[in-house]
C-alpha atoms as one frame of an Amber mdcrd trajectory, in Angstrom:
protein
   3.196 -14.699 -26.366   4.783 -11.279 -25.953   3.211  -8.293 -27.665   5.872
  -7.238 -30.150   4.399  -3.746 -30.481   5.286  -2.855 -26.875   8.865  -2.229
 -25.734   9.937  -3.746 -22.412   8.775  -2.244 -19.132  11.376  -1.926 -16.382
  10.025  -2.677 -12.913  11.979  -1.372  -9.928  11.193  -2.749  -6.501  10.732
  -6.005  -8.379  10.948  -8.335  -5.394   8.485  -6.375  -3.244   4.808  -7.272
  -3.015   3.615  -4.546  -5.360   6.549  -4.765  -7.769   6.157  -8.523  -8.090
   2.435  -8.057  -8.653   3.122  -5.552 -11.411   5.474  -8.033 -13.087   2.869
 -10.782 -12.988   0.135  -8.545 -14.422   2.370  -7.256 -17.213   3.428 -10.771
 -18.185  -0.212 -11.880 -18.151  -0.933  -9.075 -20.629   1.916 -10.186 -22.885
   4.105  -7.189 -22.073   7.861  -7.922 -21.969   9.286  -7.211 -18.511  12.655
  -6.253 -17.145  13.056  -6.625 -13.384  15.592  -4.576 -11.454  17.241  -6.295
  -8.490  20.198  -5.434  -6.272  21.632  -8.911  -6.777  20.719 -11.778  -9.067
  20.386 -14.006  -5.998  17.578 -11.804  -4.609  15.619 -12.281  -7.838  15.443
 -16.073  -7.618  11.704 -15.944  -6.945  10.913 -13.849 -10.015   9.168 -15.407
 -13.036  11.443 -16.971 -15.608   9.876 -14.806 -18.336  11.118 -11.620 -16.649
  14.557 -10.466 -17.771  16.522  -9.663 -14.631  18.996  -6.789 -14.439  21.088
  -5.784 -11.451  21.167  -2.134 -10.509  20.941   0.257  -7.607  19.087   3.567
  -7.311  22.028   4.927  -5.326  24.296   4.307  -8.345  22.389   5.933 -11.231
  24.730   4.734 -13.978  24.064   1.124 -12.937  20.552   1.496 -14.351  21.673
   2.130 -17.941  21.758  -1.502 -19.141  18.200  -2.072 -17.894  16.966   1.206
 -19.380  18.473   0.806 -22.857  15.612  -0.070 -25.190  12.929   0.076 -22.487
   9.728   1.997 -23.087   8.433   2.617 -19.574   9.455   2.320 -15.938   7.532
   1.452 -12.807   9.391   3.482 -10.211   9.372   2.452  -6.568  11.822   4.652
  -4.679  13.663   2.540  -2.101  16.777   4.685  -1.582  17.814   7.917   0.137
  16.882  11.078  -1.793  20.384  12.129  -2.808  20.418  10.322  -6.150  16.811
  11.012  -7.139  17.686  13.825  -9.567  20.309  11.895 -11.576  18.074   8.802
 -11.646  15.174  10.788 -13.090  17.550  12.344 -15.634  18.554   8.862 -16.750
  14.941   7.743 -17.009  14.121  10.769 -19.173  17.087  10.038 -21.444  15.986
   6.464 -22.112  12.236   5.965 -21.734   9.028   7.687 -22.735   6.918   6.919
 -19.696   7.104   6.447 -15.924   4.514   5.296 -13.388   5.552   6.391  -9.909
   4.419   4.694  -6.695   3.904   7.653  -4.383   1.707   8.417  -1.370  -1.503
  10.425  -0.782   0.342  13.389   0.732  -1.841  15.863  -1.205  -5.104  14.327
   0.011  -7.198  16.701   2.165  -7.881  14.216   4.948  -6.253  14.519   8.391
  -4.899  10.965   8.203  -2.644  11.947   5.289  -1.683  15.432   6.457   0.709
  14.618   9.305   4.430  15.528   9.101   5.933  12.708   7.085   9.499  12.406
   5.735   8.354   9.905   3.109   5.804  12.407   1.805   8.538  15.018   1.474
  10.644  12.534  -0.495   7.742  11.585  -2.754   6.810  15.215  -3.423  10.385
  15.969  -4.438  10.510  13.046  -6.866   7.180  14.099  -8.357   8.613  17.568
  -9.045  11.655  16.023 -10.713   9.463  13.828 -12.919   7.328  16.821 -13.947
  10.409  18.904 -14.759  11.828  16.082 -16.898   8.756  16.254 -19.165   8.223
  12.491 -19.006   4.828  11.016 -19.711   3.878  10.136 -16.174   1.215   8.673
 -13.952   1.289   8.927 -10.161  -0.455   6.292  -8.091  -0.990   6.920  -4.398
  -2.066   3.920  -2.340  -3.486   4.694   1.067  -3.022   2.185   3.873  -1.998
  -1.173   2.412  -3.868  -4.239   3.632  -0.568  -6.102   3.847   0.646  -3.763
   6.609  -1.398  -5.888   8.990   1.006  -8.770   8.412   3.920  -6.779   9.796
   1.842  -5.232  12.559  -0.395  -7.987  13.901   0.660 -11.352  12.477   3.377
 -12.055  15.096   0.892 -11.790  17.972  -1.791 -13.728  16.073   0.614 -16.563
  15.230   1.553 -16.766  18.916  -2.154 -16.781  19.893  -1.594 -13.626  21.916
  -3.662 -10.491  22.389  -3.148  -7.918  19.653  -2.066  -4.765  21.479  -2.152
  -1.632  19.355  -2.759   2.130  19.702  -5.804   3.971  18.401  -7.991   0.955
  17.764 -10.851   3.296  16.822  -8.861   4.951  14.022 -10.473   4.154  10.668
  -8.607   3.407   7.443  -9.648   1.951   4.082  -7.021  -0.751   3.453  -6.267
  -1.321  -0.215  -5.206  -4.736  -1.498  -1.652  -4.776  -2.864  -2.938  -6.797
  -5.818  -5.279  -3.967  -6.810  -2.454  -1.443  -6.582  -0.283  -3.655  -8.789
  -3.082  -4.138 -11.306  -3.628  -0.380 -11.605   0.097   0.239 -12.016   0.440
  -2.438 -14.684  -2.514  -1.194 -16.702  -1.314   2.410 -16.678   2.132   1.279
 -17.794   1.066  -0.268 -21.081  -2.314   1.212 -21.964  -2.754   4.691 -23.396
  -4.900   7.341 -21.768  -3.242   7.694 -18.383  -0.587  10.319 -19.108  -0.865
  12.964 -16.416  -3.072  10.780 -14.249  -2.895  11.149 -10.477  -4.800   8.473
  -8.560  -5.362   7.896  -4.845  -6.053   4.177  -4.407  -8.078   2.914  -1.444
 -10.120  -0.050  -0.457 -13.920   0.182  -0.598 -14.652   0.266   3.137 -13.740
   2.392   6.159 -12.779   0.094   9.031 -11.442   0.817  12.501  -8.152  -0.904
  13.255  -9.778  -3.027  15.965 -12.454  -4.041  13.446  -9.744  -5.082  10.993
  -8.359  -7.440  13.628 -11.869  -8.863  14.026 -12.048  -9.451  10.265  -8.750
 -11.340  10.367 -10.169 -13.432  13.207 -13.215 -14.239  11.086 -10.912 -15.382
   8.274  -9.104 -17.664  10.719 -12.316 -18.923  12.313 -11.432 -17.742  15.797
 -11.729 -14.676  17.951  -8.639 -12.495  18.282  -8.552 -10.356  21.407  -7.647
  -6.680  20.908  -6.269  -4.442  23.626  -5.672  -0.715  23.392  -2.056   0.357
  23.800  -0.943   3.856  24.754   1.153   5.877  22.275   4.092   5.839  24.693
   3.917   2.050  24.940   3.897   1.838  21.163   6.942   4.102  20.909   8.806
   2.011  23.459   7.968  -1.325  21.829   8.734   0.015  18.332  12.159   1.330
  19.240  14.734  -0.014  16.821  12.164  -1.365  14.367  11.577   1.907  12.483
  12.866   5.491  12.575  11.292   7.575  15.319   9.967   9.991  12.685   7.964
   7.162  11.117   6.572   6.074  14.483   5.586   9.660  15.296   3.924  10.030
  11.882   1.879   6.851  12.324   0.720   7.832  15.788  -0.231  11.323  14.633
  -2.084   9.928  11.609  -4.046   7.393  13.652  -4.864  10.013  16.261  -6.152
  12.382  13.574  -8.299   9.602  12.067 -10.230   8.837  15.242 -13.852   9.904
  14.992 -14.163  10.208  11.237 -14.513   7.814   8.310 -11.503   6.987   6.167
 -10.933   8.708   2.848 -12.284   6.479   0.051 -11.953   6.823  -3.719 -13.334
   4.931  -6.709 -10.037   5.028  -8.615  -9.424   1.261  -8.550 -12.861   0.520
 -10.004 -12.633   3.408 -12.479  -9.362   2.119 -13.930  -9.804  -1.646 -13.693
 -13.550  -1.813 -14.322 -13.965  -4.103 -11.315 -14.599  -3.309  -7.668 -11.557
  -3.200  -5.387 -11.110  -6.168  -3.096 -12.453  -5.741   0.406 -10.263  -6.184
   3.473 -12.272  -9.315   4.218 -11.322 -10.749   0.809  -7.683  -9.904   1.440
  -7.719 -11.464   4.913  -9.373 -14.639   3.613  -6.846 -14.979   0.803  -3.916
 -14.435   3.206  -5.205 -16.378   6.205  -2.307 -18.831   6.195   0.176 -15.963
   6.479  -1.281 -15.287   9.931  -0.773 -18.886  11.017   2.180 -20.320   9.086
   4.094 -17.175   8.187   4.596 -15.357   4.855
């Protein structure tokens, strides 16, 4: 049963891992949900209880039907920066509250302090949200556990050696489900206006150790081989912008020799400990053998 005292929450990025998780958590809490999708066809996997709207962040006026009557927005920015200002203006004209999925670009740890175009984009959107005087919460996940699916699953499925740079670099992977749970809670519960939360997993793990953990979840050893940065650049060509590749390499290089940055924000907000990377790997083991 929906909670009639809460207006609908609009979730952007609705078909992504975190956006879909936010939708599920809101529906579980009885909060009415609107899901924003580029096309109705792309929303076929969304829950039937979510009201689907089509819209595009690059066309700000296309958001109006989804925003009319909404009370809050979960904002995942998936577009170039040019339309950020008019989108935020539209949010401020329609809703009281926004929870923004940003990044830990303000965190004083070398891993998060490398030149990063996404951080520049996020910082600009944060300034726009502050200037619009919206009630806002910023959540900043560190390295997502699910990144390992894009990075290492192809080699693991093929029973090949995982070749990767900076195997000694330590991160604290955070489970996407924990990020979604934090976002959902701060969208409908009071007390989080002005909140700014860096979300991490509970354990600092070297990248090579993370591959070992995935192997444990699969019940077999996965060989890891160090790759040079130049090899990584060459193999990554065409898969991501060169600025992103350079940022990742710089971040991993800066992380070698020191523990990852860890916070208690997930536990503080949810009242339960964040999932470990081992829990995540166990729950997603089949994705490393059968595919997503």
